[in-house]
Amino acid sequence: QVQLVESGGGLVQAGGSLRLSCAASGIMFGIYDFGWYRQAPGNERELVAGISRIGSTNYADAVKGRFTISRDTAKKTVYLQMNSLKPDDAAVYYCGSWLGASRYWGQGVQVTVSS
């Protein structure tokens, strides 16, 4: 019963901030890698930020310096802090979790950025 439940999406003005949360259950949280992906209309799903099981992080060039991914083992939750949001950041954001061949996805949350 693997579940990734995302929250924190919504509408924000350009330059504002949002924090997305991905609460995981049904997996051994500490040994899975996680990532946040996004998909805007007409675009393919792209990796925004990733965090490994040991906490190393990786970011898409477009969000470096603005977004921060983190994980809280006690809460079994992965976060994406998004600052200085731009209209181009508007998309559906998905939380993904993987270990080897196993991969799970959340349902996605809408992030809308007004200009």
PDB file of N, CA, C and O in Angstrom, residues 55-105:
ATOM      1  N   GLY A  55      20.638  11.952   1.237  1.00  0.00           N
ATOM      2  CA  GLY A  55      20.449  13.378   1.354  1.00  0.00           C
ATOM      3  C   GLY A  55      21.139  14.236   0.326  1.00  0.00           C
ATOM      4  O   GLY A  55      21.033  15.468   0.394  1.00  0.00           O
ATOM      5  N   SER A  56      21.848  13.645  -0.611  1.00  0.00           N
ATOM      6  CA  SER A  56      22.444  14.446  -1.669  1.00  0.00           C
ATOM      7  C   SER A  56      21.353  14.955  -2.597  1.00  0.00           C
ATOM      8  O   SER A  56      20.353  14.272  -2.829  1.00  0.00           O
ATOM      9  N   THR A  57      21.536  16.138  -3.129  1.00  0.00           N
ATOM     10  CA  THR A  57      20.493  16.786  -3.914  1.00  0.00           C
ATOM     11  C   THR A  57      20.980  17.146  -5.301  1.00  0.00           C
ATOM     12  O   THR A  57      22.180  17.309  -5.547  1.00  0.00           O
ATOM     13  N   ASN A  58      20.028  17.290  -6.180  1.00  0.00           N
ATOM     14  CA  ASN A  58      20.300  17.672  -7.555  1.00  0.00           C
ATOM     15  C   ASN A  58      19.132  18.515  -8.040  1.00  0.00           C
ATOM     16  O   ASN A  58      17.977  18.236  -7.717  1.00  0.00           O
ATOM     17  N   TYR A  59      19.443  19.550  -8.833  1.00  0.00           N
ATOM     18  CA  TYR A  59      18.418  20.475  -9.285  1.00  0.00           C
ATOM     19  C   TYR A  59      18.528  20.726 -10.773  1.00  0.00           C
ATOM     20  O   TYR A  59      19.631  20.741 -11.340  1.00  0.00           O
ATOM     21  N   ALA A  60      17.384  20.939 -11.376  1.00  0.00           N
ATOM     22  CA  ALA A  60      17.382  21.423 -12.736  1.00  0.00           C
ATOM     23  C   ALA A  60      17.966  22.825 -12.773  1.00  0.00           C
ATOM     24  O   ALA A  60      17.797  23.612 -11.842  1.00  0.00           O
ATOM     25  N   ASP A  61      18.652  23.138 -13.853  1.00  0.00           N
ATOM     26  CA  ASP A  61      19.279  24.449 -13.956  1.00  0.00           C
ATOM     27  C   ASP A  61      18.277  25.587 -13.775  1.00  0.00           C
ATOM     28  O   ASP A  61      18.606  26.626 -13.203  1.00  0.00           O
ATOM     29  N   ALA A  62      17.064  25.383 -14.243  1.00  0.00           N
ATOM     30  CA  ALA A  62      16.070  26.442 -14.202  1.00  0.00           C
ATOM     31  C   ALA A  62      15.652  26.828 -12.792  1.00  0.00           C
ATOM     32  O   ALA A  62      15.111  27.918 -12.590  1.00  0.00           O
ATOM     33  N   VAL A  63      15.886  25.960 -11.828  1.00  0.00           N
ATOM     34  CA  VAL A  63      15.419  26.239 -10.473  1.00  0.00           C
ATOM     35  C   VAL A  63      16.550  26.370  -9.469  1.00  0.00           C
ATOM     36  O   VAL A  63      16.281  26.656  -8.290  1.00  0.00           O
ATOM     37  N   LYS A  64      17.767  26.200  -9.894  1.00  0.00           N
ATOM     38  CA  LYS A  64      18.893  26.309  -8.971  1.00  0.00           C
ATOM     39  C   LYS A  64      18.924  27.678  -8.315  1.00  0.00           C
ATOM     40  O   LYS A  64      18.772  28.699  -8.976  1.00  0.00           O
ATOM     41  N   GLY A  65      19.116  27.668  -7.026  1.00  0.00           N
ATOM     42  CA  GLY A  65      19.155  28.906  -6.274  1.00  0.00           C
ATOM     43  C   GLY A  65      17.803  29.392  -5.820  1.00  0.00           C
ATOM     44  O   GLY A  65      17.735  30.318  -4.999  1.00  0.00           O
ATOM     45  N   ARG A  66      16.739  28.804  -6.337  1.00  0.00           N
ATOM     46  CA  ARG A  66      15.391  29.217  -5.966  1.00  0.00           C
ATOM     47  C   ARG A  66      14.618  28.126  -5.237  1.00  0.00           C
ATOM     48  O   ARG A  66      13.809  28.430  -4.366  1.00  0.00           O
ATOM     49  N   PHE A  67      14.850  26.884  -5.604  1.00  0.00           N
ATOM     50  CA  PHE A  67      14.129  25.759  -5.011  1.00  0.00           C
ATOM     51  C   PHE A  67      15.068  24.960  -4.123  1.00  0.00           C
ATOM     52  O   PHE A  67      16.266  24.836  -4.411  1.00  0.00           O
ATOM     53  N   THR A  68      14.508  24.382  -3.080  1.00  0.00           N
ATOM     54  CA  THR A  68      15.261  23.528  -2.183  1.00  0.00           C
ATOM     55  C   THR A  68      14.450  22.287  -1.869  1.00  0.00           C
ATOM     56  O   THR A  68      13.305  22.387  -1.422  1.00  0.00           O
ATOM     57  N   ILE A  69      15.049  21.141  -2.093  1.00  0.00           N
ATOM     58  CA  ILE A  69      14.409  19.881  -1.748  1.00  0.00           C
ATOM     59  C   ILE A  69      15.016  19.375  -0.440  1.00  0.00           C
ATOM     60  O   ILE A  69      16.212  19.525  -0.201  1.00  0.00           O
ATOM     61  N   SER A  70      14.194  18.802   0.383  1.00  0.00           N
ATOM     62  CA  SER A  70      14.659  18.267   1.651  1.00  0.00           C
ATOM     63  C   SER A  70      13.794  17.081   2.037  1.00  0.00           C
ATOM     64  O   SER A  70      12.729  16.854   1.463  1.00  0.00           O
ATOM     65  N   ARG A  71      14.261  16.332   3.009  1.00  0.00           N
ATOM     66  CA  ARG A  71      13.487  15.196   3.482  1.00  0.00           C
ATOM     67  C   ARG A  71      13.563  15.118   4.993  1.00  0.00           C
ATOM     68  O   ARG A  71      14.586  15.436   5.600  1.00  0.00           O
ATOM     69  N   ASP A  72      12.474  14.703   5.584  1.00  0.00           N
ATOM     70  CA  ASP A  72      12.346  14.568   7.023  1.00  0.00           C
ATOM     71  C   ASP A  72      12.017  13.116   7.305  1.00  0.00           C
ATOM     72  O   ASP A  72      10.893  12.670   7.042  1.00  0.00           O
ATOM     73  N   THR A  73      12.984  12.394   7.821  1.00  0.00           N
ATOM     74  CA  THR A  73      12.802  10.969   8.048  1.00  0.00           C
ATOM     75  C   THR A  73      11.719  10.688   9.084  1.00  0.00           C
ATOM     76  O   THR A  73      10.912   9.776   8.925  1.00  0.00           O
ATOM     77  N   ALA A  74      11.701  11.474  10.145  1.00  0.00           N
ATOM     78  CA  ALA A  74      10.720  11.260  11.201  1.00  0.00           C
ATOM     79  C   ALA A  74       9.296  11.411  10.687  1.00  0.00           C
ATOM     80  O   ALA A  74       8.394  10.679  11.095  1.00  0.00           O
ATOM     81  N   LYS A  75       9.093  12.367   9.803  1.00  0.00           N
ATOM     82  CA  LYS A  75       7.763  12.613   9.256  1.00  0.00           C
ATOM     83  C   LYS A  75       7.502  11.859   7.966  1.00  0.00           C
ATOM     84  O   LYS A  75       6.386  11.912   7.437  1.00  0.00           O
ATOM     85  N   LYS A  76       8.514  11.169   7.450  1.00  0.00           N
ATOM     86  CA  LYS A  76       8.410  10.468   6.176  1.00  0.00           C
ATOM     87  C   LYS A  76       7.856  11.388   5.097  1.00  0.00           C
ATOM     88  O   LYS A  76       6.944  11.034   4.346  1.00  0.00           O
ATOM     89  N   THR A  77       8.428  12.547   5.033  1.00  0.00           N
ATOM     90  CA  THR A  77       7.942  13.576   4.132  1.00  0.00           C
ATOM     91  C   THR A  77       9.098  14.223   3.394  1.00  0.00           C
ATOM     92  O   THR A  77      10.147  14.481   3.981  1.00  0.00           O
ATOM     93  N   VAL A  78       8.884  14.476   2.123  1.00  0.00           N
ATOM     94  CA  VAL A  78       9.818  15.201   1.286  1.00  0.00           C
ATOM     95  C   VAL A  78       9.201  16.548   0.945  1.00  0.00           C
ATOM     96  O   VAL A  78       8.011  16.628   0.639  1.00  0.00           O
ATOM     97  N   TYR A  79      10.003  17.574   0.992  1.00  0.00           N
ATOM     98  CA  TYR A  79       9.525  18.922   0.751  1.00  0.00           C
ATOM     99  C   TYR A  79      10.202  19.530  -0.467  1.00  0.00           C
ATOM    100  O   TYR A  79      11.326  19.187  -0.826  1.00  0.00           O
ATOM    101  N   LEU A  80       9.508  20.447  -1.065  1.00  0.00           N
ATOM    102  CA  LEU A  80      10.100  21.290  -2.084  1.00  0.00           C
ATOM    103  C   LEU A  80       9.744  22.730  -1.754  1.00  0.00           C
ATOM    104  O   LEU A  80       8.588  23.135  -1.911  1.00  0.00           O
ATOM    105  N   GLN A  81      10.720  23.455  -1.271  1.00  0.00           N
ATOM    106  CA  GLN A  81      10.541  24.866  -0.996  1.00  0.00           C
ATOM    107  C   GLN A  81      10.816  25.631  -2.280  1.00  0.00           C
ATOM    108  O   GLN A  81      11.908  25.531  -2.840  1.00  0.00           O
ATOM    109  N   MET A  82       9.849  26.390  -2.720  1.00  0.00           N
ATOM    110  CA  MET A  82       9.953  27.113  -3.970  1.00  0.00           C
ATOM    111  C   MET A  82       9.871  28.600  -3.676  1.00  0.00           C
ATOM    112  O   MET A  82       8.847  29.088  -3.198  1.00  0.00           O
ATOM    113  N   ASN A  83      10.933  29.293  -3.957  1.00  0.00           N
ATOM    114  CA  ASN A  83      11.006  30.729  -3.746  1.00  0.00           C
ATOM    115  C   ASN A  83      11.172  31.446  -5.075  1.00  0.00           C
ATOM    116  O   ASN A  83      11.563  30.858  -6.075  1.00  0.00           O
ATOM    117  N   SER A  84      10.899  32.726  -5.049  1.00  0.00           N
ATOM    118  CA  SER A  84      11.045  33.559  -6.241  1.00  0.00           C
ATOM    119  C   SER A  84      10.374  32.934  -7.449  1.00  0.00           C
ATOM    120  O   SER A  84      10.951  32.835  -8.537  1.00  0.00           O
ATOM    121  N   LEU A  85       9.151  32.529  -7.257  1.00  0.00           N
ATOM    122  CA  LEU A  85       8.443  31.809  -8.305  1.00  0.00           C
ATOM    123  C   LEU A  85       8.192  32.684  -9.518  1.00  0.00           C
ATOM    124  O   LEU A  85       7.922  33.880  -9.400  1.00  0.00           O
ATOM    125  N   LYS A  86       8.283  32.055 -10.660  1.00  0.00           N
ATOM    126  CA  LYS A  86       8.080  32.706 -11.934  1.00  0.00           C
ATOM    127  C   LYS A  86       6.884  32.084 -12.644  1.00  0.00           C
ATOM    128  O   LYS A  86       6.529  30.936 -12.376  1.00  0.00           O
ATOM    129  N   PRO A  87       6.271  32.804 -13.555  1.00  0.00           N
ATOM    130  CA  PRO A  87       5.181  32.195 -14.322  1.00  0.00           C
ATOM    131  C   PRO A  87       5.589  30.901 -15.020  1.00  0.00           C
ATOM    132  O   PRO A  87       4.765  29.998 -15.156  1.00  0.00           O
ATOM    133  N   ASP A  88       6.842  30.792 -15.430  1.00  0.00           N
ATOM    134  CA  ASP A  88       7.303  29.577 -16.092  1.00  0.00           C
ATOM    135  C   ASP A  88       7.354  28.380 -15.154  1.00  0.00           C
ATOM    136  O   ASP A  88       7.494  27.245 -15.608  1.00  0.00           O
ATOM    137  N   ASP A  89       7.260  28.619 -13.863  1.00  0.00           N
ATOM    138  CA  ASP A  89       7.230  27.528 -12.901  1.00  0.00           C
ATOM    139  C   ASP A  89       5.856  26.889 -12.790  1.00  0.00           C
ATOM    140  O   ASP A  89       5.714  25.840 -12.157  1.00  0.00           O
ATOM    141  N   ALA A  90       4.853  27.506 -13.342  1.00  0.00           N
ATOM    142  CA  ALA A  90       3.504  26.971 -13.263  1.00  0.00           C
ATOM    143  C   ALA A  90       3.436  25.611 -13.945  1.00  0.00           C
ATOM    144  O   ALA A  90       3.864  25.453 -15.089  1.00  0.00           O
ATOM    145  N   ALA A  91       2.924  24.643 -13.243  1.00  0.00           N
ATOM    146  CA  ALA A  91       2.862  23.279 -13.751  1.00  0.00           C
ATOM    147  C   ALA A  91       2.160  22.416 -12.720  1.00  0.00           C
ATOM    148  O   ALA A  91       1.854  22.864 -11.612  1.00  0.00           O
ATOM    149  N   VAL A  92       1.928  21.178 -13.098  1.00  0.00           N
ATOM    150  CA  VAL A  92       1.553  20.172 -12.123  1.00  0.00           C
ATOM    151  C   VAL A  92       2.835  19.533 -11.616  1.00  0.00           C
ATOM    152  O   VAL A  92       3.673  19.084 -12.407  1.00  0.00           O
ATOM    153  N   TYR A  93       2.989  19.519 -10.325  1.00  0.00           N
ATOM    154  CA  TYR A  93       4.185  18.978  -9.700  1.00  0.00           C
ATOM    155  C   TYR A  93       3.886  17.601  -9.123  1.00  0.00           C
ATOM    156  O   TYR A  93       2.891  17.409  -8.420  1.00  0.00           O
ATOM    157  N   TYR A  94       4.774  16.667  -9.414  1.00  0.00           N
ATOM    158  CA  TYR A  94       4.615  15.290  -8.987  1.00  0.00           C
ATOM    159  C   TYR A  94       5.762  14.869  -8.090  1.00  0.00           C
ATOM    160  O   TYR A  94       6.928  15.157  -8.382  1.00  0.00           O
ATOM    161  N   CYS A  95       5.432  14.177  -7.058  1.00  0.00           N
ATOM    162  CA  CYS A  95       6.415  13.549  -6.200  1.00  0.00           C
ATOM    163  C   CYS A  95       6.648  12.125  -6.683  1.00  0.00           C
ATOM    164  O   CYS A  95       5.698  11.383  -6.933  1.00  0.00           O
ATOM    165  N   GLY A  96       7.898  11.758  -6.835  1.00  0.00           N
ATOM    166  CA  GLY A  96       8.255  10.409  -7.222  1.00  0.00           C
ATOM    167  C   GLY A  96       9.218   9.796  -6.239  1.00  0.00           C
ATOM    168  O   GLY A  96      10.024  10.490  -5.622  1.00  0.00           O
ATOM    169  N   SER A  97       9.132   8.496  -6.104  1.00  0.00           N
ATOM    170  CA  SER A  97      10.000   7.753  -5.200  1.00  0.00           C
ATOM    171  C   SER A  97      10.458   6.491  -5.899  1.00  0.00           C
ATOM    172  O   SER A  97       9.656   5.826  -6.551  1.00  0.00           O
ATOM    173  N   TRP A  98      11.741   6.174  -5.761  1.00  0.00           N
ATOM    174  CA  TRP A  98      12.228   5.006  -6.454  1.00  0.00           C
ATOM    175  C   TRP A  98      13.365   4.316  -5.717  1.00  0.00           C
ATOM    176  O   TRP A  98      14.122   4.924  -4.962  1.00  0.00           O
ATOM    177  N   LEU A  99      13.430   3.022  -5.954  1.00  0.00           N
ATOM    178  CA  LEU A  99      14.500   2.183  -5.463  1.00  0.00           C
ATOM    179  C   LEU A  99      14.693   1.087  -6.499  1.00  0.00           C
ATOM    180  O   LEU A  99      13.831   0.220  -6.653  1.00  0.00           O
ATOM    181  N   GLY A 100      15.806   1.136  -7.196  1.00  0.00           N
ATOM    182  CA  GLY A 100      16.030   0.181  -8.252  1.00  0.00           C
ATOM    183  C   GLY A 100      14.934   0.266  -9.296  1.00  0.00           C
ATOM    184  O   GLY A 100      14.673   1.334  -9.858  1.00  0.00           O
ATOM    185  N   ALA A 101      14.281  -0.855  -9.544  1.00  0.00           N
ATOM    186  CA  ALA A 101      13.220  -0.910 -10.535  1.00  0.00           C
ATOM    187  C   ALA A 101      11.871  -0.460 -10.005  1.00  0.00           C
ATOM    188  O   ALA A 101      10.923  -0.309 -10.790  1.00  0.00           O
ATOM    189  N   SER A 102      11.756  -0.257  -8.728  1.00  0.00           N
ATOM    190  CA  SER A 102      10.499   0.175  -8.132  1.00  0.00           C
ATOM    191  C   SER A 102      10.374   1.685  -8.213  1.00  0.00           C
ATOM    192  O   SER A 102      11.299   2.407  -7.845  1.00  0.00           O
ATOM    193  N   ARG A 103       9.230   2.145  -8.675  1.00  0.00           N
ATOM    194  CA  ARG A 103       9.008   3.569  -8.809  1.00  0.00           C
ATOM    195  C   ARG A 103       7.551   3.877  -8.520  1.00  0.00           C
ATOM    196  O   ARG A 103       6.652   3.218  -9.025  1.00  0.00           O
ATOM    197  N   TYR A 104       7.330   4.921  -7.739  1.00  0.00           N
ATOM    198  CA  TYR A 104       5.988   5.313  -7.346  1.00  0.00           C
ATOM    199  C   TYR A 104       5.802   6.796  -7.580  1.00  0.00           C
ATOM    200  O   TYR A 104       6.752   7.576  -7.531  1.00  0.00           O
ATOM    201  N   TRP A 105       4.552   7.169  -7.807  1.00  0.00           N
ATOM    202  CA  TRP A 105       4.213   8.550  -8.103  1.00  0.00           C
ATOM    203  C   TRP A 105       3.044   9.020  -7.265  1.00  0.00           C
ATOM    204  O   TRP A 105       2.116   8.266  -6.976  1.00  0.00           O
TER     205      TRP A 105
END
